C-alpha positions as a printed Julia matrix, in Angstrom:
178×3 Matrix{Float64}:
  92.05   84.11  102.78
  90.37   85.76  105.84
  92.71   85.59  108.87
  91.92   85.88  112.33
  94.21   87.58  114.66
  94.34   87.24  118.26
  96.14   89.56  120.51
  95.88   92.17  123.35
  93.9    95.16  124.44
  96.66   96.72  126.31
  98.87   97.72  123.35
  98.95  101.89  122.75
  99.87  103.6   119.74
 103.95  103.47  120.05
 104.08  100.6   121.98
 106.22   97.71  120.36
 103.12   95.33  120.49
 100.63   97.52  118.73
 103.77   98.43  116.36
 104.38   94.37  115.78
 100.69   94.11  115.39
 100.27   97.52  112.59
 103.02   95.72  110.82
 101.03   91.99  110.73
  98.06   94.18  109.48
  99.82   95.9   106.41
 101.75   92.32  105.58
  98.51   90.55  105.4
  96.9    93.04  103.38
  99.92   93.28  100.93
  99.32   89.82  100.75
  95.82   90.05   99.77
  94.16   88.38  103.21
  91.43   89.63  105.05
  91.56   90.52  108.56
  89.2    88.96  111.03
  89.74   90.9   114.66
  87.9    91.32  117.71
  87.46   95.11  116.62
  88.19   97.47  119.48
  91.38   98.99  120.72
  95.5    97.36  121.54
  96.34   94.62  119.04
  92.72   95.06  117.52
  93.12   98.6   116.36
  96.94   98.3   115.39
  96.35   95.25  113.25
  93.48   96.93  111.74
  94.7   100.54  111.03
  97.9    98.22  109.37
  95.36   96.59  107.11
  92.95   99.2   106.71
  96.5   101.71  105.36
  97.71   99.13  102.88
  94.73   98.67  101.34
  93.14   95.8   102.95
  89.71   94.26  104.57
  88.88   94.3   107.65
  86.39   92.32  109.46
  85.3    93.29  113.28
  83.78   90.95  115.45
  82.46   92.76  118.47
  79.5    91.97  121.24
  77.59   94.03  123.34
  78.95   92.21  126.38
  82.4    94.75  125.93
  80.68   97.63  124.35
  79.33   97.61  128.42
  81.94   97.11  130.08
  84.46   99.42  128.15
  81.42  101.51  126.98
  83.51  101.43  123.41
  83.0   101.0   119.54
  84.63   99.5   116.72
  87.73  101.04  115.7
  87.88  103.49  113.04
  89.45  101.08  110.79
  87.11   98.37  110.8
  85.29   97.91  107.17
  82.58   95.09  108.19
  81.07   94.62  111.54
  79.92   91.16  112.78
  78.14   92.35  115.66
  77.27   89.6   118.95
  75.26   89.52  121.81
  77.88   87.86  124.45
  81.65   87.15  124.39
  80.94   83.53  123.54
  79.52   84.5   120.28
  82.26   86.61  119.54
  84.72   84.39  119.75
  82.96   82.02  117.86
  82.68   84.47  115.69
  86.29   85.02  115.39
  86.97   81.31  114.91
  84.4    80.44  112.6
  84.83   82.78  110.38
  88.5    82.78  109.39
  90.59   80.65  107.14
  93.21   80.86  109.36
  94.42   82.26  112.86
  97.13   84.02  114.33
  98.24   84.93  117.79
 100.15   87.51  119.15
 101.07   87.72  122.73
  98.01   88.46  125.03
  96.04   87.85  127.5
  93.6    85.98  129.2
  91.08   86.83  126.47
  93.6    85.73  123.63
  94.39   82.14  125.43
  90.76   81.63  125.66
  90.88   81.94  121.69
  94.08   80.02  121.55
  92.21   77.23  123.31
  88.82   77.34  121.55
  90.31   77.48  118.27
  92.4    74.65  118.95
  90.15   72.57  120.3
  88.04   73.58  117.02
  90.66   72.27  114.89
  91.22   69.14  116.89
  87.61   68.11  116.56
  87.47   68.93  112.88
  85.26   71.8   112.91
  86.39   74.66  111.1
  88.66   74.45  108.02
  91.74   76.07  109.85
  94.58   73.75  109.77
  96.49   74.72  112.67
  96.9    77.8   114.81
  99.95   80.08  114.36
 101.49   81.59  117.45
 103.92   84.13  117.2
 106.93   85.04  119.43
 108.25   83.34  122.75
 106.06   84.13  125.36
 103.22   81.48  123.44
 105.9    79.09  122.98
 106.71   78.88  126.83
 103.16   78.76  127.67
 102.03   76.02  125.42
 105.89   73.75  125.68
 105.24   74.05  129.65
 101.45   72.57  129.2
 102.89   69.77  126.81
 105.26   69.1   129.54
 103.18   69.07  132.63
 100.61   67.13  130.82
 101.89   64.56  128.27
  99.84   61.78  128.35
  96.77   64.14  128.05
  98.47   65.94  124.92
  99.96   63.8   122.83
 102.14   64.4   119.13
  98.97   64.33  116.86
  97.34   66.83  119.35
 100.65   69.12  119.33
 100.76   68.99  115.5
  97.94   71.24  114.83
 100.17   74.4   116.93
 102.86   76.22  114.92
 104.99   78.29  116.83
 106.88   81.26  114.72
 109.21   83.96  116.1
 108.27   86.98  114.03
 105.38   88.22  112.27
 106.97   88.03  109.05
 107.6    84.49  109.63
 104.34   84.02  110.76
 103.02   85.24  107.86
 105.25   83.14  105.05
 103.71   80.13  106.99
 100.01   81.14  105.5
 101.21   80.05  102.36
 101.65   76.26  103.56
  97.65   76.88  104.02
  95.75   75.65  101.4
């Protein structure tokens, strides 16, 4: 199963998000999933260099829209390169070509993912059946949307958002995936 992950470019090397991230990498790849990242550096690099260790795939979806503006290059770890012209193809990208899709805490970049893939799955246009989002902070984010906005999210719009404290468990739950 290819597996998109969503996360952060903030995260260093030592830091306990790219550390959580490494970790999701080497679990996915132990369980025999690809993994389908935006490609650079933070939660990008640590998911891949987790992967890419344990023996695993990985799939980089970059554009030439960050390349400028952070003048950088795939990670080292990145097997495959889907390369875009703009950010809107790259998320695509990331969406369209995954099986399914987890987040870990991030940024503006990773909500607009959050939202795009969700929106995806809502109108029935990508196989994913939900979107996994791991730890609190997504949790608070999402519950306080629900609640500010009821009657323009209702329970069958809620269903396809899984919320999961840990990476581990966040991983078990891609076995209810079929």
């Amino acid at each position: 199963m290819k597996v998109s992950v969503f996360g952060s470019a903030h995260p260093q090397p030592g830091d306990e998000g790219y550390l959580q991230a490494y970790q999701l990498g080497k679990l996915l790849a132990e369980k025999g999933h690809i993994v389908v990242n935006g490609g650079y550096v933070g939660t990008m690099e640590a998911v891949s260099r987790g992967s890419a260790e344990a023996g695993g795939h990985v799939i980089g979806v970059t554009c030439d829209d960050i390349e400028k503006y952070h003048n950088g290059k795939p990670n080292q770890w990145v097997h495959e390169v889907m390369h875009n012209k703009d950010l809107i193809g790259r998320i695509s990208g990331l969406i369209k070509n995954c099986d399914a899709a987890i987040a870990l805490p991030g940024g503006v970049g990773t909500l607009a993912e959050i939202s795009l893939t969700w929106n995806m799955i809502i109108l029935d246009s990508i196989p994913v059946p939900y979107l996994i989002l791991v730890g609190s902070a997504w949790k608070n984010v999402i519950t306080e949307f629900y609640q500010e906005m009821p009657e323009l999210v209702p329970a069958s719009v809620r269903s396809y958002i899984r919320f999961r404290s840990t990476i581990e468990d966040a991983v078990a739950e891609l076995n209810n995936i079929s």
